[in-house]
Amino acid sequence: MAGFDKVVTSYAQAMDGLKDGDTIIAGGFGLCGIPEGLINEIKRKKTKELTVVSNNCGVDDFGLGILLHDRQIKKIIASYVGENALFEQQLLDGIIDVELTPQGTLAEKMRAGGAGIPAFYTATGYGTPVAEGKEVKEFDGRPYILEESITGEFAIVKAWKADRYGNLVFRHTAMNFNPMAATAGKITVAEVEEIVEPGELEPSQIHTPGIYVNRVIKGNFEKRIERVTTRK
């Protein structure tokens, strides 16, 4: 990168510095809005012992699920095991450590981490196994549990458009976890459909300011559908 220009031209550059044992925060929901090429690069690098924070783990042969085949993931913090049979089997076999987290709590853990807030109280999960071992405090007579925020060495996100300064615009459902994830990485890498010049994005439509983004790469996306349902 030169100055404010955050565009890189190869996936090797995009994920440079990733090492064994790192924590990766990944945007996306199911297969919607996932940084496909960046995930493929992690597989190519064969980085091991990773902690992955994401809503779920893709499917068996696409998205984050491809990192399970060579057991690159040590721990997953997610809200949903989802459609991934291999993920489920590795969980049941004790091969992978899974920390199931309520979906809204997971999103707030990312957002709070990016905002520099170390922890927050939430009523979600109180009285369930989610609350075991966590501090409980009452506010207005209602019990809340203390949840710690999340940050990672890397955050990988998928956006619709970016300019060379790293300002991001997400599209429709791909908003999901991407804006929160983008703030929570020490190094945030955005894989995007289109890169434009500074000034071409309408400032009021920018979802993630470039101050949070370290690298931008233009990707080619398959955009696979997780479960196709059609009318008979």
mmCIF file with all atom_site columns, N, CA, C and O in Angstrom, residues 7-54:
data_model
loop_
_atom_site.group_PDB
_atom_site.id
_atom_site.type_symbol
_atom_site.label_atom_id
_atom_site.label_alt_id
_atom_site.label_comp_id
_atom_site.label_asym_id
_atom_site.label_entity_id
_atom_site.label_seq_id
_atom_site.pdbx_PDB_ins_code
_atom_site.Cartn_x
_atom_site.Cartn_y
_atom_site.Cartn_z
_atom_site.occupancy
_atom_site.B_iso_or_equiv
_atom_site.pdbx_formal_charge
_atom_site.auth_seq_id
_atom_site.auth_comp_id
_atom_site.auth_asym_id
_atom_site.auth_atom_id
_atom_site.pdbx_PDB_model_num
ATOM 1   N N  . VAL A 1 7  ? -5.522  -0.633  -1.790 1.00 0.00 ? 7  VAL A N  1
ATOM 2   C CA . VAL A 1 7  ? -5.798  -1.714  -2.719 1.00 0.00 ? 7  VAL A CA 1
ATOM 3   C C  . VAL A 1 7  ? -4.574  -2.619  -2.866 1.00 0.00 ? 7  VAL A C  1
ATOM 4   O O  . VAL A 1 7  ? -3.456  -2.148  -3.061 1.00 0.00 ? 7  VAL A O  1
ATOM 5   N N  . VAL A 1 8  ? -4.806  -3.926  -2.747 1.00 0.00 ? 8  VAL A N  1
ATOM 6   C CA . VAL A 1 8  ? -3.774  -4.923  -3.028 1.00 0.00 ? 8  VAL A CA 1
ATOM 7   C C  . VAL A 1 8  ? -4.239  -5.751  -4.220 1.00 0.00 ? 8  VAL A C  1
ATOM 8   O O  . VAL A 1 8  ? -5.429  -5.839  -4.511 1.00 0.00 ? 8  VAL A O  1
ATOM 9   N N  . THR A 1 9  ? -3.300  -6.365  -4.906 1.00 0.00 ? 9  THR A N  1
ATOM 10  C CA . THR A 1 9  ? -3.625  -7.028  -6.167 1.00 0.00 ? 9  THR A CA 1
ATOM 11  C C  . THR A 1 9  ? -3.567  -8.545  -6.103 1.00 0.00 ? 9  THR A C  1
ATOM 12  O O  . THR A 1 9  ? -3.851  -9.211  -7.100 1.00 0.00 ? 9  THR A O  1
ATOM 13  N N  . SER A 1 10 ? -3.190  -9.097  -4.963 1.00 0.00 ? 10 SER A N  1
ATOM 14  C CA . SER A 1 10 ? -3.154  -10.556 -4.841 1.00 0.00 ? 10 SER A CA 1
ATOM 15  C C  . SER A 1 10 ? -3.691  -10.963 -3.478 1.00 0.00 ? 10 SER A C  1
ATOM 16  O O  . SER A 1 10 ? -3.608  -10.210 -2.500 1.00 0.00 ? 10 SER A O  1
ATOM 17  N N  . TYR A 1 11 ? -4.218  -12.181 -3.426 1.00 0.00 ? 11 TYR A N  1
ATOM 18  C CA . TYR A 1 11 ? -4.727  -12.689 -2.158 1.00 0.00 ? 11 TYR A CA 1
ATOM 19  C C  . TYR A 1 11 ? -3.594  -12.957 -1.169 1.00 0.00 ? 11 TYR A C  1
ATOM 20  O O  . TYR A 1 11 ? -3.791  -12.880 0.045  1.00 0.00 ? 11 TYR A O  1
ATOM 21  N N  . ALA A 1 12 ? -2.421  -13.276 -1.681 1.00 0.00 ? 12 ALA A N  1
ATOM 22  C CA . ALA A 1 12 ? -1.264  -13.454 -0.800 1.00 0.00 ? 12 ALA A CA 1
ATOM 23  C C  . ALA A 1 12 ? -0.950  -12.158 -0.062 1.00 0.00 ? 12 ALA A C  1
ATOM 24  O O  . ALA A 1 12 ? -0.650  -12.166 1.138  1.00 0.00 ? 12 ALA A O  1
ATOM 25  N N  . GLN A 1 13 ? -1.021  -11.025 -0.784 1.00 0.00 ? 13 GLN A N  1
ATOM 26  C CA . GLN A 1 13 ? -0.833  -9.730  -0.132 1.00 0.00 ? 13 GLN A CA 1
ATOM 27  C C  . GLN A 1 13 ? -1.959  -9.450  0.860  1.00 0.00 ? 13 GLN A C  1
ATOM 28  O O  . GLN A 1 13 ? -1.731  -8.928  1.959  1.00 0.00 ? 13 GLN A O  1
ATOM 29  N N  . ALA A 1 14 ? -3.170  -9.791  0.464  1.00 0.00 ? 14 ALA A N  1
ATOM 30  C CA . ALA A 1 14 ? -4.336  -9.489  1.293  1.00 0.00 ? 14 ALA A CA 1
ATOM 31  C C  . ALA A 1 14 ? -4.256  -10.155 2.654  1.00 0.00 ? 14 ALA A C  1
ATOM 32  O O  . ALA A 1 14 ? -4.627  -9.571  3.671  1.00 0.00 ? 14 ALA A O  1
ATOM 33  N N  . MET A 1 15 ? -3.747  -11.389 2.698  1.00 0.00 ? 15 MET A N  1
ATOM 34  C CA . MET A 1 15 ? -3.697  -12.139 3.953  1.00 0.00 ? 15 MET A CA 1
ATOM 35  C C  . MET A 1 15 ? -2.280  -12.264 4.494  1.00 0.00 ? 15 MET A C  1
ATOM 36  O O  . MET A 1 15 ? -2.006  -13.119 5.332  1.00 0.00 ? 15 MET A O  1
ATOM 37  N N  . ASP A 1 16 ? -1.391  -11.404 4.032  1.00 0.00 ? 16 ASP A N  1
ATOM 38  C CA . ASP A 1 16 ? -0.017  -11.425 4.527  1.00 0.00 ? 16 ASP A CA 1
ATOM 39  C C  . ASP A 1 16 ? 0.013   -11.149 6.027  1.00 0.00 ? 16 ASP A C  1
ATOM 40  O O  . ASP A 1 16 ? -0.657  -10.236 6.520  1.00 0.00 ? 16 ASP A O  1
ATOM 41  N N  . GLY A 1 17 ? 0.767   -11.939 6.747  1.00 0.00 ? 17 GLY A N  1
ATOM 42  C CA . GLY A 1 17 ? 0.892   -11.756 8.189  1.00 0.00 ? 17 GLY A CA 1
ATOM 43  C C  . GLY A 1 17 ? 0.042   -12.700 9.012  1.00 0.00 ? 17 GLY A C  1
ATOM 44  O O  . GLY A 1 17 ? 0.225   -12.807 10.226 1.00 0.00 ? 17 GLY A O  1
ATOM 45  N N  . LEU A 1 18 ? -0.893  -13.410 8.367  1.00 0.00 ? 18 LEU A N  1
ATOM 46  C CA . LEU A 1 18 ? -1.694  -14.387 9.103  1.00 0.00 ? 18 LEU A CA 1
ATOM 47  C C  . LEU A 1 18 ? -0.807  -15.530 9.553  1.00 0.00 ? 18 LEU A C  1
ATOM 48  O O  . LEU A 1 18 ? -0.022  -16.069 8.767  1.00 0.00 ? 18 LEU A O  1
ATOM 49  N N  . LYS A 1 19 ? -0.940  -15.924 10.826 1.00 0.00 ? 19 LYS A N  1
ATOM 50  C CA . LYS A 1 19 ? -0.070  -16.967 11.361 1.00 0.00 ? 19 LYS A CA 1
ATOM 51  C C  . LYS A 1 19 ? -0.870  -17.961 12.190 1.00 0.00 ? 19 LYS A C  1
ATOM 52  O O  . LYS A 1 19 ? -2.013  -17.693 12.590 1.00 0.00 ? 19 LYS A O  1
ATOM 53  N N  . ASP A 1 20 ? -0.264  -19.101 12.444 1.00 0.00 ? 20 ASP A N  1
ATOM 54  C CA . ASP A 1 20 ? -0.908  -20.132 13.257 1.00 0.00 ? 20 ASP A CA 1
ATOM 55  C C  . ASP A 1 20 ? -1.338  -19.557 14.600 1.00 0.00 ? 20 ASP A C  1
ATOM 56  O O  . ASP A 1 20 ? -0.595  -18.793 15.231 1.00 0.00 ? 20 ASP A O  1
ATOM 57  N N  . GLY A 1 21 ? -2.552  -19.930 15.030 1.00 0.00 ? 21 GLY A N  1
ATOM 58  C CA . GLY A 1 21 ? -3.045  -19.507 16.335 1.00 0.00 ? 21 GLY A CA 1
ATOM 59  C C  . GLY A 1 21 ? -3.786  -18.186 16.340 1.00 0.00 ? 21 GLY A C  1
ATOM 60  O O  . GLY A 1 21 ? -4.293  -17.772 17.389 1.00 0.00 ? 21 GLY A O  1
ATOM 61  N N  . ASP A 1 22 ? -3.877  -17.520 15.193 1.00 0.00 ? 22 ASP A N  1
ATOM 62  C CA . ASP A 1 22 ? -4.566  -16.223 15.132 1.00 0.00 ? 22 ASP A CA 1
ATOM 63  C C  . ASP A 1 22 ? -6.077  -16.387 15.279 1.00 0.00 ? 22 ASP A C  1
ATOM 64  O O  . ASP A 1 22 ? -6.639  -17.458 15.037 1.00 0.00 ? 22 ASP A O  1
ATOM 65  N N  . THR A 1 23 ? -6.720  -15.284 15.643 1.00 0.00 ? 23 THR A N  1
ATOM 66  C CA . THR A 1 23 ? -8.180  -15.202 15.661 1.00 0.00 ? 23 THR A CA 1
ATOM 67  C C  . THR A 1 23 ? -8.639  -14.426 14.433 1.00 0.00 ? 23 THR A C  1
ATOM 68  O O  . THR A 1 23 ? -8.139  -13.328 14.166 1.00 0.00 ? 23 THR A O  1
ATOM 69  N N  . ILE A 1 24 ? -9.583  -15.011 13.692 1.00 0.00 ? 24 ILE A N  1
ATOM 70  C CA . ILE A 1 24 ? -10.134 -14.389 12.501 1.00 0.00 ? 24 ILE A CA 1
ATOM 71  C C  . ILE A 1 24 ? -11.611 -14.126 12.719 1.00 0.00 ? 24 ILE A C  1
ATOM 72  O O  . ILE A 1 24 ? -12.372 -15.029 13.067 1.00 0.00 ? 24 ILE A O  1
ATOM 73  N N  . ILE A 1 25 ? -12.023 -12.875 12.527 1.00 0.00 ? 25 ILE A N  1
ATOM 74  C CA . ILE A 1 25 ? -13.435 -12.522 12.595 1.00 0.00 ? 25 ILE A CA 1
ATOM 75  C C  . ILE A 1 25 ? -13.940 -12.408 11.167 1.00 0.00 ? 25 ILE A C  1
ATOM 76  O O  . ILE A 1 25 ? -13.411 -11.621 10.374 1.00 0.00 ? 25 ILE A O  1
ATOM 77  N N  . ALA A 1 26 ? -14.948 -13.209 10.825 1.00 0.00 ? 26 ALA A N  1
ATOM 78  C CA . ALA A 1 26 ? -15.410 -13.291 9.437  1.00 0.00 ? 26 ALA A CA 1
ATOM 79  C C  . ALA A 1 26 ? -16.848 -12.811 9.320  1.00 0.00 ? 26 ALA A C  1
ATOM 80  O O  . ALA A 1 26 ? -17.728 -13.272 10.047 1.00 0.00 ? 26 ALA A O  1
ATOM 81  N N  . GLY A 1 27 ? -17.074 -11.893 8.383  1.00 0.00 ? 27 GLY A N  1
ATOM 82  C CA . GLY A 1 27 ? -18.422 -11.453 8.093  1.00 0.00 ? 27 GLY A CA 1
ATOM 83  C C  . GLY A 1 27 ? -19.170 -12.487 7.274  1.00 0.00 ? 27 GLY A C  1
ATOM 84  O O  . GLY A 1 27 ? -18.601 -13.461 6.782  1.00 0.00 ? 27 GLY A O  1
ATOM 85  N N  . GLY A 1 28 ? -20.466 -12.259 7.113  1.00 0.00 ? 28 GLY A N  1
ATOM 86  C CA . GLY A 1 28 ? -21.290 -13.171 6.337  1.00 0.00 ? 28 GLY A CA 1
ATOM 87  C C  . GLY A 1 28 ? -22.314 -13.871 7.197  1.00 0.00 ? 28 GLY A C  1
ATOM 88  O O  . GLY A 1 28 ? -22.216 -13.912 8.431  1.00 0.00 ? 28 GLY A O  1
ATOM 89  N N  . PHE A 1 29 ? -23.334 -14.402 6.535  1.00 0.00 ? 29 PHE A N  1
ATOM 90  C CA . PHE A 1 29 ? -24.422 -15.115 7.207  1.00 0.00 ? 29 PHE A CA 1
ATOM 91  C C  . PHE A 1 29 ? -24.782 -16.283 6.307  1.00 0.00 ? 29 PHE A C  1
ATOM 92  O O  . PHE A 1 29 ? -25.286 -16.090 5.203  1.00 0.00 ? 29 PHE A O  1
ATOM 93  N N  . GLY A 1 30 ? -24.489 -17.512 6.756  1.00 0.00 ? 30 GLY A N  1
ATOM 94  C CA . GLY A 1 30 ? -24.635 -18.637 5.848  1.00 0.00 ? 30 GLY A CA 1
ATOM 95  C C  . GLY A 1 30 ? -23.614 -18.482 4.739  1.00 0.00 ? 30 GLY A C  1
ATOM 96  O O  . GLY A 1 30 ? -22.415 -18.366 4.978  1.00 0.00 ? 30 GLY A O  1
ATOM 97  N N  . LEU A 1 31 ? -24.091 -18.430 3.496  1.00 0.00 ? 31 LEU A N  1
ATOM 98  C CA . LEU A 1 31 ? -23.208 -18.176 2.356  1.00 0.00 ? 31 LEU A CA 1
ATOM 99  C C  . LEU A 1 31 ? -23.422 -16.789 1.781  1.00 0.00 ? 31 LEU A C  1
ATOM 100 O O  . LEU A 1 31 ? -22.874 -16.457 0.724  1.00 0.00 ? 31 LEU A O  1
ATOM 101 N N  . CYS A 1 32 ? -24.198 -15.964 2.486  1.00 0.00 ? 32 CYS A N  1
ATOM 102 C CA . CYS A 1 32 ? -24.503 -14.624 1.994  1.00 0.00 ? 32 CYS A CA 1
ATOM 103 C C  . CYS A 1 32 ? -23.492 -13.615 2.526  1.00 0.00 ? 32 CYS A C  1
ATOM 104 O O  . CYS A 1 32 ? -23.305 -13.486 3.736  1.00 0.00 ? 32 CYS A O  1
ATOM 105 N N  . GLY A 1 33 ? -22.834 -12.910 1.616  1.00 0.00 ? 33 GLY A N  1
ATOM 106 C CA . GLY A 1 33 ? -21.911 -11.865 2.027  1.00 0.00 ? 33 GLY A CA 1
ATOM 107 C C  . GLY A 1 33 ? -20.628 -12.383 2.640  1.00 0.00 ? 33 GLY A C  1
ATOM 108 O O  . GLY A 1 33 ? -20.065 -11.747 3.528  1.00 0.00 ? 33 GLY A O  1
ATOM 109 N N  . ILE A 1 34 ? -20.147 -13.540 2.163  1.00 0.00 ? 34 ILE A N  1
ATOM 110 C CA . ILE A 1 34 ? -18.904 -14.083 2.721  1.00 0.00 ? 34 ILE A CA 1
ATOM 111 C C  . ILE A 1 34 ? -17.728 -13.727 1.806  1.00 0.00 ? 34 ILE A C  1
ATOM 112 O O  . ILE A 1 34 ? -17.872 -13.667 0.586  1.00 0.00 ? 34 ILE A O  1
ATOM 113 N N  . PRO A 1 35 ? -16.548 -13.499 2.365  1.00 0.00 ? 35 PRO A N  1
ATOM 114 C CA . PRO A 1 35 ? -15.348 -13.195 1.564  1.00 0.00 ? 35 PRO A CA 1
ATOM 115 C C  . PRO A 1 35 ? -14.733 -14.470 1.014  1.00 0.00 ? 35 PRO A C  1
ATOM 116 O O  . PRO A 1 35 ? -13.760 -15.007 1.541  1.00 0.00 ? 35 PRO A O  1
ATOM 117 N N  . GLU A 1 36 ? -15.298 -14.975 -0.067 1.00 0.00 ? 36 GLU A N  1
ATOM 118 C CA . GLU A 1 36 ? -14.955 -16.300 -0.591 1.00 0.00 ? 36 GLU A CA 1
ATOM 119 C C  . GLU A 1 36 ? -13.472 -16.448 -0.905 1.00 0.00 ? 36 GLU A C  1
ATOM 120 O O  . GLU A 1 36 ? -12.836 -17.451 -0.547 1.00 0.00 ? 36 GLU A O  1
ATOM 121 N N  . GLY A 1 37 ? -12.908 -15.470 -1.607 1.00 0.00 ? 37 GLY A N  1
ATOM 122 C CA . GLY A 1 37 ? -11.518 -15.566 -2.012 1.00 0.00 ? 37 GLY A CA 1
ATOM 123 C C  . GLY A 1 37 ? -10.551 -15.510 -0.846 1.00 0.00 ? 37 GLY A C  1
ATOM 124 O O  . GLY A 1 37 ? -9.508  -16.180 -0.861 1.00 0.00 ? 37 GLY A O  1
ATOM 125 N N  . LEU A 1 38 ? -10.867 -14.717 0.161  1.00 0.00 ? 38 LEU A N  1
ATOM 126 C CA . LEU A 1 38 ? -10.000 -14.625 1.336  1.00 0.00 ? 38 LEU A CA 1
ATOM 127 C C  . LEU A 1 38 ? -10.003 -15.939 2.108  1.00 0.00 ? 38 LEU A C  1
ATOM 128 O O  . LEU A 1 38 ? -8.967  -16.381 2.623  1.00 0.00 ? 38 LEU A O  1
ATOM 129 N N  . ILE A 1 39 ? -11.170 -16.579 2.188  1.00 0.00 ? 39 ILE A N  1
ATOM 130 C CA . ILE A 1 39 ? -11.251 -17.886 2.843  1.00 0.00 ? 39 ILE A CA 1
ATOM 131 C C  . ILE A 1 39 ? -10.433 -18.911 2.064  1.00 0.00 ? 39 ILE A C  1
ATOM 132 O O  . ILE A 1 39 ? -9.697  -19.724 2.648  1.00 0.00 ? 39 ILE A O  1
ATOM 133 N N  . ASN A 1 40 ? -10.527 -18.869 0.738  1.00 0.00 ? 40 ASN A N  1
ATOM 134 C CA . ASN A 1 40 ? -9.734  -19.784 -0.083 1.00 0.00 ? 40 ASN A CA 1
ATOM 135 C C  . ASN A 1 40 ? -8.232  -19.581 0.130  1.00 0.00 ? 40 ASN A C  1
ATOM 136 O O  . ASN A 1 40 ? -7.448  -20.538 0.120  1.00 0.00 ? 40 ASN A O  1
ATOM 137 N N  . GLU A 1 41 ? -7.837  -18.318 0.337  1.00 0.00 ? 41 GLU A N  1
ATOM 138 C CA . GLU A 1 41 ? -6.425  -18.031 0.572  1.00 0.00 ? 41 GLU A CA 1
ATOM 139 C C  . GLU A 1 41 ? -5.958  -18.595 1.917  1.00 0.00 ? 41 GLU A C  1
ATOM 140 O O  . GLU A 1 41 ? -4.831  -19.101 2.037  1.00 0.00 ? 41 GLU A O  1
ATOM 141 N N  . ILE A 1 42 ? -6.821  -18.531 2.923  1.00 0.00 ? 42 ILE A N  1
ATOM 142 C CA . ILE A 1 42 ? -6.479  -19.117 4.222  1.00 0.00 ? 42 ILE A CA 1
ATOM 143 C C  . ILE A 1 42 ? -6.256  -20.616 4.069  1.00 0.00 ? 42 ILE A C  1
ATOM 144 O O  . ILE A 1 42 ? -5.326  -21.184 4.645  1.00 0.00 ? 42 ILE A O  1
ATOM 145 N N  . LYS A 1 43 ? -7.115  -21.254 3.276  1.00 0.00 ? 43 LYS A N  1
ATOM 146 C CA . LYS A 1 43 ? -6.928  -22.697 3.034  1.00 0.00 ? 43 LYS A CA 1
ATOM 147 C C  . LYS A 1 43 ? -5.614  -22.945 2.311  1.00 0.00 ? 43 LYS A C  1
ATOM 148 O O  . LYS A 1 43 ? -4.868  -23.867 2.653  1.00 0.00 ? 43 LYS A O  1
ATOM 149 N N  . ARG A 1 44 ? -5.309  -22.115 1.301  1.00 0.00 ? 44 ARG A N  1
ATOM 150 C CA . ARG A 1 44 ? -4.075  -22.293 0.536  1.00 0.00 ? 44 ARG A CA 1
ATOM 151 C C  . ARG A 1 44 ? -2.846  -22.136 1.420  1.00 0.00 ? 44 ARG A C  1
ATOM 152 O O  . ARG A 1 44 ? -1.854  -22.863 1.275  1.00 0.00 ? 44 ARG A O  1
ATOM 153 N N  . LYS A 1 45 ? -2.906  -21.200 2.374  1.00 0.00 ? 45 LYS A N  1
ATOM 154 C CA . LYS A 1 45 ? -1.772  -20.947 3.265  1.00 0.00 ? 45 LYS A CA 1
ATOM 155 C C  . LYS A 1 45 ? -1.573  -22.072 4.272  1.00 0.00 ? 45 LYS A C  1
ATOM 156 O O  . LYS A 1 45 ? -0.532  -22.160 4.916  1.00 0.00 ? 45 LYS A O  1
ATOM 157 N N  . LYS A 1 46 ? -2.633  -22.883 4.484  1.00 0.00 ? 46 LYS A N  1
ATOM 158 C CA . LYS A 1 46 ? -2.588  -24.004 5.431  1.00 0.00 ? 46 LYS A CA 1
ATOM 159 C C  . LYS A 1 46 ? -2.332  -23.542 6.868  1.00 0.00 ? 46 LYS A C  1
ATOM 160 O O  . LYS A 1 46 ? -1.722  -24.264 7.669  1.00 0.00 ? 46 LYS A O  1
ATOM 161 N N  . THR A 1 47 ? -2.779  -22.337 7.184  1.00 0.00 ? 47 THR A N  1
ATOM 162 C CA . THR A 1 47 ? -2.620  -21.819 8.538  1.00 0.00 ? 47 THR A CA 1
ATOM 163 C C  . THR A 1 47 ? -3.449  -22.661 9.506  1.00 0.00 ? 47 THR A C  1
ATOM 164 O O  . THR A 1 47 ? -4.599  -22.988 9.224  1.00 0.00 ? 47 THR A O  1
ATOM 165 N N  . LYS A 1 48 ? -2.875  -22.996 10.659 1.00 0.00 ? 48 LYS A N  1
ATOM 166 C CA . LYS A 1 48 ? -3.500  -23.941 11.590 1.00 0.00 ? 48 LYS A CA 1
ATOM 167 C C  . LYS A 1 48 ? -3.847  -23.264 12.920 1.00 0.00 ? 48 LYS A C  1
ATOM 168 O O  . LYS A 1 48 ? -3.493  -22.125 13.182 1.00 0.00 ? 48 LYS A O  1
ATOM 169 N N  . GLU A 1 49 ? -4.536  -24.040 13.763 1.00 0.00 ? 49 GLU A N  1
ATOM 170 C CA . GLU A 1 49 ? -4.849  -23.642 15.143 1.00 0.00 ? 49 GLU A CA 1
ATOM 171 C C  . GLU A 1 49 ? -5.612  -22.311 15.198 1.00 0.00 ? 49 GLU A C  1
ATOM 172 O O  . GLU A 1 49 ? -5.439  -21.524 16.131 1.00 0.00 ? 49 GLU A O  1
ATOM 173 N N  . LEU A 1 50 ? -6.463  -22.068 14.216 1.00 0.00 ? 50 LEU A N  1
ATOM 174 C CA . LEU A 1 50 ? -7.170  -20.795 14.146 1.00 0.00 ? 50 LEU A CA 1
ATOM 175 C C  . LEU A 1 50 ? -8.405  -20.777 15.042 1.00 0.00 ? 50 LEU A C  1
ATOM 176 O O  . LEU A 1 50 ? -9.072  -21.792 15.224 1.00 0.00 ? 50 LEU A O  1
ATOM 177 N N  . THR A 1 51 ? -8.679  -19.614 15.599 1.00 0.00 ? 51 THR A N  1
ATOM 178 C CA . THR A 1 51 ? -9.972  -19.356 16.219 1.00 0.00 ? 51 THR A CA 1
ATOM 179 C C  . THR A 1 51 ? -10.764 -18.512 15.232 1.00 0.00 ? 51 THR A C  1
ATOM 180 O O  . THR A 1 51 ? -10.302 -17.453 14.804 1.00 0.00 ? 51 THR A O  1
ATOM 181 N N  . VAL A 1 52 ? -11.943 -18.994 14.854 1.00 0.00 ? 52 VAL A N  1
ATOM 182 C CA . VAL A 1 52 ? -12.775 -18.297 13.880 1.00 0.00 ? 52 VAL A CA 1
ATOM 183 C C  . VAL A 1 52 ? -14.047 -17.810 14.564 1.00 0.00 ? 52 VAL A C  1
ATOM 184 O O  . VAL A 1 52 ? -14.727 -18.573 15.249 1.00 0.00 ? 52 VAL A O  1
ATOM 185 N N  . VAL A 1 53 ? -14.345 -16.531 14.380 1.00 0.00 ? 53 VAL A N  1
ATOM 186 C CA . VAL A 1 53 ? -15.554 -15.934 14.926 1.00 0.00 ? 53 VAL A CA 1
ATOM 187 C C  . VAL A 1 53 ? -16.460 -15.582 13.757 1.00 0.00 ? 53 VAL A C  1
ATOM 188 O O  . VAL A 1 53 ? -16.118 -14.741 12.926 1.00 0.00 ? 53 VAL A O  1
ATOM 189 N N  . SER A 1 54 ? -17.592 -16.244 13.655 1.00 0.00 ? 54 SER A N  1
ATOM 190 C CA . SER A 1 54 ? -18.513 -16.004 12.552 1.00 0.00 ? 54 SER A CA 1
ATOM 191 C C  . SER A 1 54 ? -19.875 -16.558 12.936 1.00 0.00 ? 54 SER A C  1
ATOM 192 O O  . SER A 1 54 ? -19.981 -17.421 13.812 1.00 0.00 ? 54 SER A O  1
#
